[in-house]
Structure formats: structure tokens, C-alpha cells
Coordinates of N, CA and C in Angstrom, one line a residue:
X7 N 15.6 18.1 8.3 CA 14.5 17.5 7.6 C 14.9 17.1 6.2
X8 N 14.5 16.1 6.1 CA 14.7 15.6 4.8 C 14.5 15.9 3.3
X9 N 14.6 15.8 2.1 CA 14.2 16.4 1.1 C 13.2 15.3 0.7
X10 N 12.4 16.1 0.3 CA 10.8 15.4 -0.6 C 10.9 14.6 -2.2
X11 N 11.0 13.1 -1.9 CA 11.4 12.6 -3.1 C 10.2 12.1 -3.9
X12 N 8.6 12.3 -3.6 CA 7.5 12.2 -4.2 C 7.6 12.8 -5.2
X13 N 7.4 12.3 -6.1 CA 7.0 13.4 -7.9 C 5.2 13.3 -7.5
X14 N 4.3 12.8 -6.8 CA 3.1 12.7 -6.7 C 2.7 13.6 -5.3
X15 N 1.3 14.1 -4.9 CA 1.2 14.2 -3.7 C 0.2 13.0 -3.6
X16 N 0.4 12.7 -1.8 CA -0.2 12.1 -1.6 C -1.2 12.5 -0.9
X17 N -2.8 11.6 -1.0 CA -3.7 12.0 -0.1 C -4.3 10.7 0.8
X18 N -4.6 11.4 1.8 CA -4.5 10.8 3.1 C -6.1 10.2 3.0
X19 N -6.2 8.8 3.0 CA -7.5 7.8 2.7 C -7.5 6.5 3.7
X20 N -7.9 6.8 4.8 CA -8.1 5.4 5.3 C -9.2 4.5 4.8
X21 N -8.6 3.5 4.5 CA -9.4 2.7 3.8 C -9.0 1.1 3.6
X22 N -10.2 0.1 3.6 CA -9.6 -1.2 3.5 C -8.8 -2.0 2.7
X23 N -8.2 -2.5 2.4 CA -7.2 -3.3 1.2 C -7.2 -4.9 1.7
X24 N -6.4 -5.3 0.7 CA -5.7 -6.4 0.7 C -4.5 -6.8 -0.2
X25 N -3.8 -7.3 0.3 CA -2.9 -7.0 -0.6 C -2.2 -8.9 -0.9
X26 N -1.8 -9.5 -1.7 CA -1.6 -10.8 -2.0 C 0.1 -10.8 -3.1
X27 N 0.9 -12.1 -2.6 CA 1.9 -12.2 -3.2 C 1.9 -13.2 -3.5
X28 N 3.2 -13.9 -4.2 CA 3.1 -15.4 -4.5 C 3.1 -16.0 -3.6
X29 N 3.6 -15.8 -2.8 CA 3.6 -16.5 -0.9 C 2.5 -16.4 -0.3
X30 N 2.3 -15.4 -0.1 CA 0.9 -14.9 1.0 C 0.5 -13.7 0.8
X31 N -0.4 -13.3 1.7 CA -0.8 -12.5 1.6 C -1.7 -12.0 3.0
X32 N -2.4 -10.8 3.0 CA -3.0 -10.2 4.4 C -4.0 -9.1 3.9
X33 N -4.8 -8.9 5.1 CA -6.0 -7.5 5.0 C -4.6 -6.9 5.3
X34 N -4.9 -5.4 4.9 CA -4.2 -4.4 5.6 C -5.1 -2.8 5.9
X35 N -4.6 -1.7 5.7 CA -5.7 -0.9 6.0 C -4.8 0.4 5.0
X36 N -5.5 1.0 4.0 CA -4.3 1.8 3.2 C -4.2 2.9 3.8
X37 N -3.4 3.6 4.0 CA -3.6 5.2 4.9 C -3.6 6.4 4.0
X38 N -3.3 6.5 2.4 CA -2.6 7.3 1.6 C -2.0 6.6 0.6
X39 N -2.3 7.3 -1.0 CA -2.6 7.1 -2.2 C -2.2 8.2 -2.9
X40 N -0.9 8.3 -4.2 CA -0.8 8.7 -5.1 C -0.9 8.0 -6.2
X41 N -0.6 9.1 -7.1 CA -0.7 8.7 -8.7 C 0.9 7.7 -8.9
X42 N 1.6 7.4 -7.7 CA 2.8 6.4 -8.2 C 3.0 5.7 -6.5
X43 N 1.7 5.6 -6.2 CA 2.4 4.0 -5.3 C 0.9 5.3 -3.8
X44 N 0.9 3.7 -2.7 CA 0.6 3.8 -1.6 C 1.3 3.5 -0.3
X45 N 1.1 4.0 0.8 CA 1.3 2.8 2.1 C 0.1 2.5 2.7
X46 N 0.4 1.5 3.1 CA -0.5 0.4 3.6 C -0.1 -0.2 4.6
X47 N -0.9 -0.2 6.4 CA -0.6 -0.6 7.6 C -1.0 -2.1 7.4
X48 N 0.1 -2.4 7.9 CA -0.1 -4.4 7.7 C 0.5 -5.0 9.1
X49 N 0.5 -6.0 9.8 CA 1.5 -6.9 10.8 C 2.1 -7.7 9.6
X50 N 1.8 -7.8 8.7 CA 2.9 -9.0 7.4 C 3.2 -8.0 6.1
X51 N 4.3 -8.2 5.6 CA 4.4 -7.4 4.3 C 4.7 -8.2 3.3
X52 N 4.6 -7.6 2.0 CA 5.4 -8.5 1.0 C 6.5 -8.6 1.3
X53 N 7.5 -9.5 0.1 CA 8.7 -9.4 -0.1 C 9.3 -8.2 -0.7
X54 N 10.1 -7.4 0.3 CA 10.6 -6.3 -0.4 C 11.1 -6.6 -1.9
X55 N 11.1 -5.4 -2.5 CA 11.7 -5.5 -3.9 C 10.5 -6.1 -4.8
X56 N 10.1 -7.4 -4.2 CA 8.7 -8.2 -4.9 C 7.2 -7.7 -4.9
X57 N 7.2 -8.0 -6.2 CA 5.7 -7.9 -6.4 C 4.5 -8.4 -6.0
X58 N 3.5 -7.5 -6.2 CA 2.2 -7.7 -4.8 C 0.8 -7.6 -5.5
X59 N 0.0 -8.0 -5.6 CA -1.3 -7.4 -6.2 C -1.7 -6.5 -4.8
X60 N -2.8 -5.7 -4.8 CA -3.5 -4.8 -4.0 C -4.3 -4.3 -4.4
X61 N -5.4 -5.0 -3.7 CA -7.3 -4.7 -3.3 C -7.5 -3.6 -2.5
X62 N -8.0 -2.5 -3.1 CA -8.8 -1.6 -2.1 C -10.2 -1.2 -2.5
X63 N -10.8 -1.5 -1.3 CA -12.4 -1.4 -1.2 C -12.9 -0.5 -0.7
X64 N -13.2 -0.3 -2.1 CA -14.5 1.4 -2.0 C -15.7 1.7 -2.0
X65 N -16.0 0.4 -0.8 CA -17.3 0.3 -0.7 C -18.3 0.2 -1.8
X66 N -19.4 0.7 -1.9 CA -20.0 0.8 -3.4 C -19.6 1.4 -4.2
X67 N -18.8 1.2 -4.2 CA -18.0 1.8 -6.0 C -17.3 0.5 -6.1
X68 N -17.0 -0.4 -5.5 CA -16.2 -1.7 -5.6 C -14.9 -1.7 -5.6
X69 N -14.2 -2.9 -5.7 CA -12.9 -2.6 -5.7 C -12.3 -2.3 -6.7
X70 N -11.1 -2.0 -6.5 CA -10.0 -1.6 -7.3 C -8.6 -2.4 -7.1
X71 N -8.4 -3.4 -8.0 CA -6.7 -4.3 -8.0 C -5.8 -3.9 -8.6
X72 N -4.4 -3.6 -8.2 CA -3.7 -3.3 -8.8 C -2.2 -3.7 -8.5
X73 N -1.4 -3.8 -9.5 CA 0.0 -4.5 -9.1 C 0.7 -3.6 -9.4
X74 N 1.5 -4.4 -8.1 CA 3.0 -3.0 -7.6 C 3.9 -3.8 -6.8
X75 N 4.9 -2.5 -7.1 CA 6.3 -3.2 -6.4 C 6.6 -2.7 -5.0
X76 N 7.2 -3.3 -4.1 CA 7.7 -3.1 -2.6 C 8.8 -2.5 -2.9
X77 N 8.6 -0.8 -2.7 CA 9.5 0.2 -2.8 C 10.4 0.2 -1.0
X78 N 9.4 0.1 0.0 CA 10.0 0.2 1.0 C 9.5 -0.6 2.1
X79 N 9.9 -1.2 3.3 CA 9.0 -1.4 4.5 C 9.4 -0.6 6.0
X80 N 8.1 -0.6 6.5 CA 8.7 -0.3 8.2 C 8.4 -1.7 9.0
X81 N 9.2 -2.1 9.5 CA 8.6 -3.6 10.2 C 7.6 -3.7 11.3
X82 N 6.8 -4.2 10.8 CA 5.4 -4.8 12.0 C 4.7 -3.4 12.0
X83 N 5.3 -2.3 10.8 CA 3.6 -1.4 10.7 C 3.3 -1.7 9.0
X84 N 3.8 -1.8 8.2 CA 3.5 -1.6 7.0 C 4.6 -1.2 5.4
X85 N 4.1 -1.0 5.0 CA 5.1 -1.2 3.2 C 4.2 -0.1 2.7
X86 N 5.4 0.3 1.5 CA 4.8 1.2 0.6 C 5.4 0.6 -1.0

């Protein structure tokens, strides 16, 4: 087993997003949220390494955008 390279915990939030690049962009569905990044189940990802805006919708509380970098991907499930 691997060592735990999170300085954050994360909690486990399914919830709706969107996430947009200079290229494109897609819905995705966030699964889990810390205080230094998320993952987010997508069929498209950003450009690794590149920067992303990301919408998550909290229902009536509204959204929340925020910009971040493409730390990692798994292909055809998602990026963090």
C-alpha cells in the first residue's frame, strides 16, 4: 500500500459540477473535496498540467467557481 500524499482529508460529496478550459469543457459529477483540490468523474478531461475553471452546484446555496490545476487523470473516468 502506498503512502498518503494528501496534506488535506478528503470528503466524499457526490455532487454536480462543471468544469471549462480554454478548449472545452464538460458536466462532470464531483465525488470528493478537500481544502487543496477535488476529483471529478468526467468521459473528457482537461488538459493535464492545464488550467480549468470548476462549477459545483449546491443546489440552493448556488454555485461555487473555482480555478485549478490538472494534478492528475485516469482516462475515460476522471481528473483531479
Amino acid at each position: 500500500m502506498g503512502q498518503e500524499r494528501r496534506k488535506h482529508p478528503r470528503v466524499t460529496v457526490p455532487i454536480d459540477g462543471q468544469w471549462r478550459s480554454a478548449a472545452s469543457g464538460h458536466f462532470c459529477r464531483v465525488l470528493n473535496v478537500s481544502l487543496g483540490g477535488c476529483f471529478a468523474r468526467s468521459p473528457a478531461t482537461p488538459p493535464p498540467e492545464g488550467t480549468a475553471m470548476m462549477t459545483i452546484y449546491f443546489g440552493k446555496h448556488g454555485p461555487l467557481t473555482i480555478k485549478g490545476r490538472v494534478v492528475h487523470e485516469e482516462l475515460k473516468q476522471g481528473f483531479g
